[in-house]
Short mmCIF file of C-alpha atoms in Angstrom, two decimals:
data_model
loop_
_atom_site.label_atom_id
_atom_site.label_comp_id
_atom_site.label_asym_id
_atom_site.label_seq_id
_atom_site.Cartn_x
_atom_site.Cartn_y
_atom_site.Cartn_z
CA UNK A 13 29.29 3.46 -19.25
CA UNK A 14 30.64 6.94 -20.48
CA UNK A 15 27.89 9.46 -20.35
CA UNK A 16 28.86 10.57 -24.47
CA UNK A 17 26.22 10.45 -26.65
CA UNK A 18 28.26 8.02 -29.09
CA UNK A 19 28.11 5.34 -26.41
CA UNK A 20 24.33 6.19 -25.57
CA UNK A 21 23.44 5.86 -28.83
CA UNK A 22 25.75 3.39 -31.61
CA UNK A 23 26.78 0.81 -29.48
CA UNK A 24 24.78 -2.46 -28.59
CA UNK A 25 26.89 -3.06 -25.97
CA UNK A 26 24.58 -3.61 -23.34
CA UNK A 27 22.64 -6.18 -25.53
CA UNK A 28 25.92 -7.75 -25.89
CA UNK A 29 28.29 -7.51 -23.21
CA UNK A 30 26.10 -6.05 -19.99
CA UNK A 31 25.05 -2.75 -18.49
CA UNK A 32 27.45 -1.09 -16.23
CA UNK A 33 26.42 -0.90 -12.85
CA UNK A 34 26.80 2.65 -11.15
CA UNK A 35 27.00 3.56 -7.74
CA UNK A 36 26.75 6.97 -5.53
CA UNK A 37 29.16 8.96 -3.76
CA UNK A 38 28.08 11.71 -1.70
CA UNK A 39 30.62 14.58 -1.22
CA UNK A 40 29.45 18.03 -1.78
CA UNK A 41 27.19 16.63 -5.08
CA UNK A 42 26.11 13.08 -6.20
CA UNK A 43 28.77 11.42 -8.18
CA UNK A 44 28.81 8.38 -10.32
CA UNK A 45 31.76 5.90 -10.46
CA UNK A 46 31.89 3.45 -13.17
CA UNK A 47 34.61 1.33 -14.98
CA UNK A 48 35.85 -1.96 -16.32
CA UNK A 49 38.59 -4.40 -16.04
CA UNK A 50 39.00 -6.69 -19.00
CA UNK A 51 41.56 -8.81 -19.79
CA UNK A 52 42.51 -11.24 -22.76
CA UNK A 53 44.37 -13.95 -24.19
CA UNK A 54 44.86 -13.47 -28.40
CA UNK A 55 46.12 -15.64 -30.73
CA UNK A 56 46.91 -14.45 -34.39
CA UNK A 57 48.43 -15.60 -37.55
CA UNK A 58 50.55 -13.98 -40.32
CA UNK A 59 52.79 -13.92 -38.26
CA UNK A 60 52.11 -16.74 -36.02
CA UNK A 61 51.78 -14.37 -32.33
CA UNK A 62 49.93 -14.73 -29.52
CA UNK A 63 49.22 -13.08 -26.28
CA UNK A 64 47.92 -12.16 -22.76
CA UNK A 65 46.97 -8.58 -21.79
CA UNK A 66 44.89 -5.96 -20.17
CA UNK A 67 42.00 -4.65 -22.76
CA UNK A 68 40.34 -2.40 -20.69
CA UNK A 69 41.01 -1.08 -17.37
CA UNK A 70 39.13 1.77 -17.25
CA UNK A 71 38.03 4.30 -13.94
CA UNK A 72 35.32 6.99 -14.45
CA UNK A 73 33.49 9.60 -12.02
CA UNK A 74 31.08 12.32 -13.61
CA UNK A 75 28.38 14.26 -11.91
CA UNK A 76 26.11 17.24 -12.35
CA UNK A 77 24.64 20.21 -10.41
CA UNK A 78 22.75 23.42 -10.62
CA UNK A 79 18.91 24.21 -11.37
CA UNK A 80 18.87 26.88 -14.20
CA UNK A 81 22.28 26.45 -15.34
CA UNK A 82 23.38 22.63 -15.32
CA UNK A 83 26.82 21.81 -15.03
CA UNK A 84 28.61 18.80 -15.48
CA UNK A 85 31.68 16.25 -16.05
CA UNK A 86 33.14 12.98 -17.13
CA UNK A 87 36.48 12.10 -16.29
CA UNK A 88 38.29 8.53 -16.59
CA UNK A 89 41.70 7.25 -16.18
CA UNK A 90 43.10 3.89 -17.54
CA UNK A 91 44.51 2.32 -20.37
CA UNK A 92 42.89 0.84 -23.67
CA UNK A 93 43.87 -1.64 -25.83
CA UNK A 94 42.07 -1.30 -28.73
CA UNK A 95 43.16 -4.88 -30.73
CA UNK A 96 41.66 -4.70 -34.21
CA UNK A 97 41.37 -7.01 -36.88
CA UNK A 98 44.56 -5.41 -38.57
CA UNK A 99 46.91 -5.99 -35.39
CA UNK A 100 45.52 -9.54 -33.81
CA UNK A 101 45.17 -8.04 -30.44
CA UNK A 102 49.32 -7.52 -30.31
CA UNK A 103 49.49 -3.93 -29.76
CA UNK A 104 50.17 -2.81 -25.98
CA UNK A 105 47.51 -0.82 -23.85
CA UNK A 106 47.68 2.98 -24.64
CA UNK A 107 46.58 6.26 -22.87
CA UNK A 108 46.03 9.85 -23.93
CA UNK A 109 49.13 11.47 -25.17
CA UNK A 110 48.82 15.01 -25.40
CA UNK A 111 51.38 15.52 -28.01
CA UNK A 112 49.61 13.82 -30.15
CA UNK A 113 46.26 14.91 -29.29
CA UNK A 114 44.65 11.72 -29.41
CA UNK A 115 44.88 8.09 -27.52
CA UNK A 116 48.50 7.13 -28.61
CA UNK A 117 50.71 6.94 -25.76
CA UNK A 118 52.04 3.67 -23.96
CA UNK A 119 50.53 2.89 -20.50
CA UNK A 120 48.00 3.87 -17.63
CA UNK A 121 47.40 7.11 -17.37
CA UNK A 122 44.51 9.79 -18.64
CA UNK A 123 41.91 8.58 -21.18
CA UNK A 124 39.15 11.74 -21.20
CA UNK A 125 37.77 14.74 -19.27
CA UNK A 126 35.34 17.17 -20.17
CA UNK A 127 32.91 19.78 -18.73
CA UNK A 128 29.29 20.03 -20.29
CA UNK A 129 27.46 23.55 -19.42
CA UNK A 130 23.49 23.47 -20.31
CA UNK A 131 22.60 27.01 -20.21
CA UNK A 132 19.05 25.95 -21.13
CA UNK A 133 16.97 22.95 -22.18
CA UNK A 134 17.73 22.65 -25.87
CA UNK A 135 21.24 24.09 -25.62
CA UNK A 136 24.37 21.83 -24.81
CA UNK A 137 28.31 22.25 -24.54
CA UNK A 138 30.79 20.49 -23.63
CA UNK A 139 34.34 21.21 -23.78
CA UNK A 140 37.70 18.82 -22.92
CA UNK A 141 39.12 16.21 -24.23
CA UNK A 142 36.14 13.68 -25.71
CA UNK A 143 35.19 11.01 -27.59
CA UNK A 144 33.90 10.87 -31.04
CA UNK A 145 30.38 10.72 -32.24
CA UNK A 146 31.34 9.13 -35.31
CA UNK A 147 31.19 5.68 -35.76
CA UNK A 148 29.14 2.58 -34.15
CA UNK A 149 32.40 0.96 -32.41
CA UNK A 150 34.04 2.61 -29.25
CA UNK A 151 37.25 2.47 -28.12
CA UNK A 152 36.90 1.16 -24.79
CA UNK A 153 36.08 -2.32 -26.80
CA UNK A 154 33.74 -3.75 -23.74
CA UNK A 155 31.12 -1.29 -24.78
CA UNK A 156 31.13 -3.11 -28.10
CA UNK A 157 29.54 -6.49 -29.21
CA UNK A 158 33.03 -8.00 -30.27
CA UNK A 159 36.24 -8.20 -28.81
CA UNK A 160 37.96 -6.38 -31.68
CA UNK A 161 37.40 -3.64 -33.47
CA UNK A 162 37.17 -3.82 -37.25
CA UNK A 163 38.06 -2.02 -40.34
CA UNK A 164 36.15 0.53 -40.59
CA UNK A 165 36.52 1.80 -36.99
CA UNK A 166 40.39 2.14 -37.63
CA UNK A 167 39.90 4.70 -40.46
CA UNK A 168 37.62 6.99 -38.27
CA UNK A 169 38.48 9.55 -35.04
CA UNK A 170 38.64 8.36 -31.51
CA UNK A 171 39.35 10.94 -28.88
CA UNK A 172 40.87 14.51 -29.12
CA UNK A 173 40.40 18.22 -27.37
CA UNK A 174 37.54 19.38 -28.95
CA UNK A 175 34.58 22.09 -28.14
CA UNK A 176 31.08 20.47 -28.84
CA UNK A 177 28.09 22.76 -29.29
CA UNK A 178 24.80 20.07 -29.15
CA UNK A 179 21.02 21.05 -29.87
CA UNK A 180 17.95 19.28 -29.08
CA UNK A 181 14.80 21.39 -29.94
CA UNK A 182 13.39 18.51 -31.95
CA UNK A 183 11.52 15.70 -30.15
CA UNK A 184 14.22 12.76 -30.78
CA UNK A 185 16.73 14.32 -32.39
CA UNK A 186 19.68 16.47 -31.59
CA UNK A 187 22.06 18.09 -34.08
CA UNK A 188 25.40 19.03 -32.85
CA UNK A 189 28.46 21.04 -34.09
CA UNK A 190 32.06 20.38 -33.34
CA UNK A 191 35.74 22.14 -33.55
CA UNK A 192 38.23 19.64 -32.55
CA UNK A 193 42.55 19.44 -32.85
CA UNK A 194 42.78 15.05 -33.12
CA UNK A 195 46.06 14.82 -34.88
CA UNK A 196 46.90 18.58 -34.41
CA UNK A 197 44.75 19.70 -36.60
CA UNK A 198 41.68 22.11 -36.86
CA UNK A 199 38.86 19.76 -37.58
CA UNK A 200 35.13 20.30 -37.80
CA UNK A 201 32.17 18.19 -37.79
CA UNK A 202 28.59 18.52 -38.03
CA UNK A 203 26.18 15.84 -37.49
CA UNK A 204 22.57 15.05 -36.22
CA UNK A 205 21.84 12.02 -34.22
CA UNK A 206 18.55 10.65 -32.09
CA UNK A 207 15.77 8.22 -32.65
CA UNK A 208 12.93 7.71 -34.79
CA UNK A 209 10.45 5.27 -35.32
CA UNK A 210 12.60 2.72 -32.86
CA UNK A 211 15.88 3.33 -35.30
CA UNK A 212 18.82 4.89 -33.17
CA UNK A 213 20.26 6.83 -36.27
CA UNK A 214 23.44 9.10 -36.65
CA UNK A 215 24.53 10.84 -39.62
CA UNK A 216 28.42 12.75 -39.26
CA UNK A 217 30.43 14.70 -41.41
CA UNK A 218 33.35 15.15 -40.41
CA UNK A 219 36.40 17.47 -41.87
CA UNK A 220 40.14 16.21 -41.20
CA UNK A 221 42.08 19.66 -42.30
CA UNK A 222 44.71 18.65 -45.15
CA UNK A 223 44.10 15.62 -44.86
CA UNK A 224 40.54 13.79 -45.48
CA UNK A 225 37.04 14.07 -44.86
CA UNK A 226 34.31 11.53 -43.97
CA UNK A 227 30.61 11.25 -44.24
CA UNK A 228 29.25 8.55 -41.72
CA UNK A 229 26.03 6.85 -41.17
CA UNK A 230 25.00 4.54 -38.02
CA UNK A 231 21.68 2.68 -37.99
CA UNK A 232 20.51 0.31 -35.24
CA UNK A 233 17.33 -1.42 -34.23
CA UNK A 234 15.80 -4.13 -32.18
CA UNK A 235 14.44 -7.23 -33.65
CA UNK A 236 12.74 -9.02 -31.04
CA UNK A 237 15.78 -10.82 -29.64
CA UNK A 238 18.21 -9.88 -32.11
CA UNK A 239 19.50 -5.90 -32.46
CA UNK A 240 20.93 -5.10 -35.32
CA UNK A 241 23.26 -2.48 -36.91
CA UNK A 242 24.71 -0.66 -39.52
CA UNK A 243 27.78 1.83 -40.19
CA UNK A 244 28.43 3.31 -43.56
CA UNK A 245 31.61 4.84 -44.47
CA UNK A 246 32.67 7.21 -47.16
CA UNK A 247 35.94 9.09 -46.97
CA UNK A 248 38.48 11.35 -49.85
CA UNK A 249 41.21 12.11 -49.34
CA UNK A 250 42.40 16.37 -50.01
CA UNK A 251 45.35 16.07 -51.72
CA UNK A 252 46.14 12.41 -52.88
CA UNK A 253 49.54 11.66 -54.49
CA UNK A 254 49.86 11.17 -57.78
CA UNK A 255 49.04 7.46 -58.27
CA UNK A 256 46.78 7.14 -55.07
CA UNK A 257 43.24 6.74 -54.78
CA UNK A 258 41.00 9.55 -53.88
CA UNK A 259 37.87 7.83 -51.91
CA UNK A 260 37.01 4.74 -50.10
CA UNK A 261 34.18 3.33 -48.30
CA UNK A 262 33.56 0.89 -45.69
CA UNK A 263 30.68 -0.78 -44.76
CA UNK A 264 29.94 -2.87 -41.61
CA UNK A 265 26.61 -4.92 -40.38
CA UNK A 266 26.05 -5.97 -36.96
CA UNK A 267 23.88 -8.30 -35.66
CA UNK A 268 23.43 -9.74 -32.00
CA UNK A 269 21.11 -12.81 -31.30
CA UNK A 270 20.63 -13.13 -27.79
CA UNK A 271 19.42 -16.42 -25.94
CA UNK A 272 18.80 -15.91 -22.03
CA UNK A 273 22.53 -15.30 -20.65
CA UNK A 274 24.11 -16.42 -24.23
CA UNK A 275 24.42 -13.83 -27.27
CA UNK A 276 26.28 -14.53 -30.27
CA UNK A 277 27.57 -11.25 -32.17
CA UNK A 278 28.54 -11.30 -35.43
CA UNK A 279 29.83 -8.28 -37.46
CA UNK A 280 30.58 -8.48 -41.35
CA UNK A 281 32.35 -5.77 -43.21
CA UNK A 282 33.61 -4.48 -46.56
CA UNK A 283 35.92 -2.27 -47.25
CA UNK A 284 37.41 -0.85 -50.86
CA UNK A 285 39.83 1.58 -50.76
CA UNK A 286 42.04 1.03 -54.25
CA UNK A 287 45.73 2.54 -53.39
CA UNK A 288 44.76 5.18 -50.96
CA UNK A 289 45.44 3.29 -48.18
CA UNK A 290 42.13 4.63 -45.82
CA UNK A 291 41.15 1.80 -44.51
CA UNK A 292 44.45 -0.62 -44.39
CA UNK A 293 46.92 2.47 -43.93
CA UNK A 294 48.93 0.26 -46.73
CA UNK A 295 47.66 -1.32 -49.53
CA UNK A 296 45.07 -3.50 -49.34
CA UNK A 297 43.12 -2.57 -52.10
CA UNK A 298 39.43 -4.45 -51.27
CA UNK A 299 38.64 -6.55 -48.08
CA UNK A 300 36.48 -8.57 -46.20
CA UNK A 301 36.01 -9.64 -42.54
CA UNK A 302 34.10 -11.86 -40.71
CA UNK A 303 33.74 -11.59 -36.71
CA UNK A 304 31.89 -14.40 -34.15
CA UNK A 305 31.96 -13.58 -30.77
CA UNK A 306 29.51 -16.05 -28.58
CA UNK A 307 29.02 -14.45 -24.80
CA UNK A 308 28.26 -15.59 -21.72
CA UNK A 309 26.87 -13.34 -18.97
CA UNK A 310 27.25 -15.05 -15.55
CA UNK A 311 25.99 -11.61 -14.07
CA UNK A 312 24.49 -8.07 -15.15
CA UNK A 313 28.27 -6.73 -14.57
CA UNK A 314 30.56 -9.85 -15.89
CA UNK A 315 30.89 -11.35 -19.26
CA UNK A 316 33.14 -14.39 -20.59
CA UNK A 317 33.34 -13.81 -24.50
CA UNK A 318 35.42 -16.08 -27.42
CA UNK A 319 35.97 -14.70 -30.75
CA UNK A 320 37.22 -15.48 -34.35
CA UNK A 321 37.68 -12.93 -36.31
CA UNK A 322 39.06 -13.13 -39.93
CA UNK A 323 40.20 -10.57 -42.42
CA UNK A 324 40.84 -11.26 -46.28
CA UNK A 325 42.46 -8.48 -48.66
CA UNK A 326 43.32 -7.84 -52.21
CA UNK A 327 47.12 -7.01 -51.53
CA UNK A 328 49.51 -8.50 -49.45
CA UNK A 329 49.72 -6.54 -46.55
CA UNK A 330 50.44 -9.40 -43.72
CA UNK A 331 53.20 -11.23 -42.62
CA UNK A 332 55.80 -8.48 -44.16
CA UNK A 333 53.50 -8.13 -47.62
CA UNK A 334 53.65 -12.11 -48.64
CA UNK A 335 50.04 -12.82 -46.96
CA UNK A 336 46.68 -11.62 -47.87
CA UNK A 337 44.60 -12.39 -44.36
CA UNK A 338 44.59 -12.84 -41.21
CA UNK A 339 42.85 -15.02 -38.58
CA UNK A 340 42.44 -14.47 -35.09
CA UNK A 341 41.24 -15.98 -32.23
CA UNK A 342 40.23 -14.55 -28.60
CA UNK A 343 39.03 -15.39 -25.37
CA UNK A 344 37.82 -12.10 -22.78
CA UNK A 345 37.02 -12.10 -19.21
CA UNK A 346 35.68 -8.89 -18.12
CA UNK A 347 34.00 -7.29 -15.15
CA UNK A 348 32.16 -3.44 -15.33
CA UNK A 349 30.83 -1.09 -12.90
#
């Protein structure tokens, strides 16, 4: 999977899904090639909707040389979904769209690329357009237990131009600091991620300019044969209108029972974010959801996956503001390398 340390670290994918399988190519250095080809058939209420598309296709080569000096990269082109609870899986596939500085564009085309330089052994830095650290879901959903993403990964960053600065002088922990532009802006985060005691931990905050800022906190451990996790969410906004709501906070638990070749995901989450629209981007006020994925893993590198995945809220914000949830259901076929 991507080398970034937010997929290393927050995501029980491979407990869930599979590991991806990489393979060598020799040209001047070792490279590694790696990818995925999903696809899926969703089927939503509120409106009634359904449909058949591409979640992931996804192609990725990185490498690294030097002795003293390390150098490397991470570069992958394709096309994400990203079908969240909110949406029912009808959105279309989307790429990185430099205008926007973030993964918002319509079709195939350039997802991420950055260089990381390691001038010594407790000094990283990687530059280019990257994913987040923030947050226990990824965007490239078959790196994730579920099939869709869920509330509180729609109110956090995703992938931008950014310059990433990380240190790791303590035994199991590195702490990193970040300038990035996501939306055009000049945002900042600091954070400190590794693991402790078993518990893969990270701790963000992160500093949307004029607009909002976010403190986030990822747990996850191993129970025997079921890994659990946590992401905790607290965001304000800068300047709220008068009427609106200045905080909200979401709240997700993950936990992924596995039986041989069968797991069965399930993630539950909370969300209240009153009239400032954080989490919903309308007005939603409070929510639930409720997520069950069971998955079937025919090989290490292929995975057949069904999913229901509900979402309740306060307001009316489905079906054109008369409906307050929203059920969907999801079958995925996927194959990584």
């Amino acid at each position: 999977m991507r080398r970034f340390i937010a997929f290393a670290l927050l995501s029980i994918a491979g407990t869930a899904v599979g590991e991806e399988r990489k393979f060598s190519l020799k040209v001047s250095e070792d490279l590694s090639l790696y990818g995925s080809l999903t696809g899926a058939y969703f089927r939503t209420n509120n409106p009634d909707q359904d449909r058949f598309n591409l979640t992931n296709s996804v192609i990725g080569i990185s490498g690294e040389t030097g002795k003293d000096i390390r150098v490397g990269f991470d570069l992958a082109v394709g096309s994400l979904l990203m079908p969240t609870v909110w949406d029912g899986g009808q959105g279309d596939p989307q790429r990185f769209d430099f205008t926007q500085k973030g993964i918002a564009r319509e079709g195939f085309g350039f997802l991420w690329g950055y260089l990381t330089v390691k001038p010594g052994g407790f000094v990283s830095v990687d530059f280019g357009i990257m994913p987040t650290n923030v947050g226990y879901e990824v965007a490239n959903t078959y790196a994730n237990p579920n099939i869709t993403l869920g509330t509180t990964w729609f109110a956090q960053p995703v992938i931008y131009p950014a310059v990433r600065v990380t240190f790791s002088g303590i035994e199991g922990v590195d702490l990193y600091a970040e300038y990035n532009q996501e939306f055009d802006l000049d945002n900042f985060t600091l954070g400190v991620l590794g693991e402790l005691g078993g518990v893969s931990f990270a701790l963000s905050y992160y500093d949307y300019k004029s607009f909002k800022n976010l403190v986030d906190l990822v747990l996850s451990y191993s129970l025997g044969k079921v890994d659990v996790g946590l992401n905790f969410d607290y965001q304000w906004l800068d300047d709220p209108q008068a009427g609106q709501d200045e905080s909200a906070f979401g709240l997700a638990l993950y936990a992924v029972p596995k039986f041989g070749r069968f797991s069965v995901p399930v993630r539950v989450e909370y969300f209240s974010e009153g009239t400032s629209g954080i989490y919903s981007g309308g007005n939603a006020d409070k929510g639930y959801t409720l997520t069950i994925t069971p998955t079937f893993k025919p090989a290490g590198n292929t995975f057949l996956r069904a999913e229901v995945a509900y979402i309740s809220t306060d307001g009316s914000v489905f079906e054109n503001g008369t409906k307050d949830s929203r059920t969907t259901l999801g079958v995925e076929l996927g194959f990584t390398f």
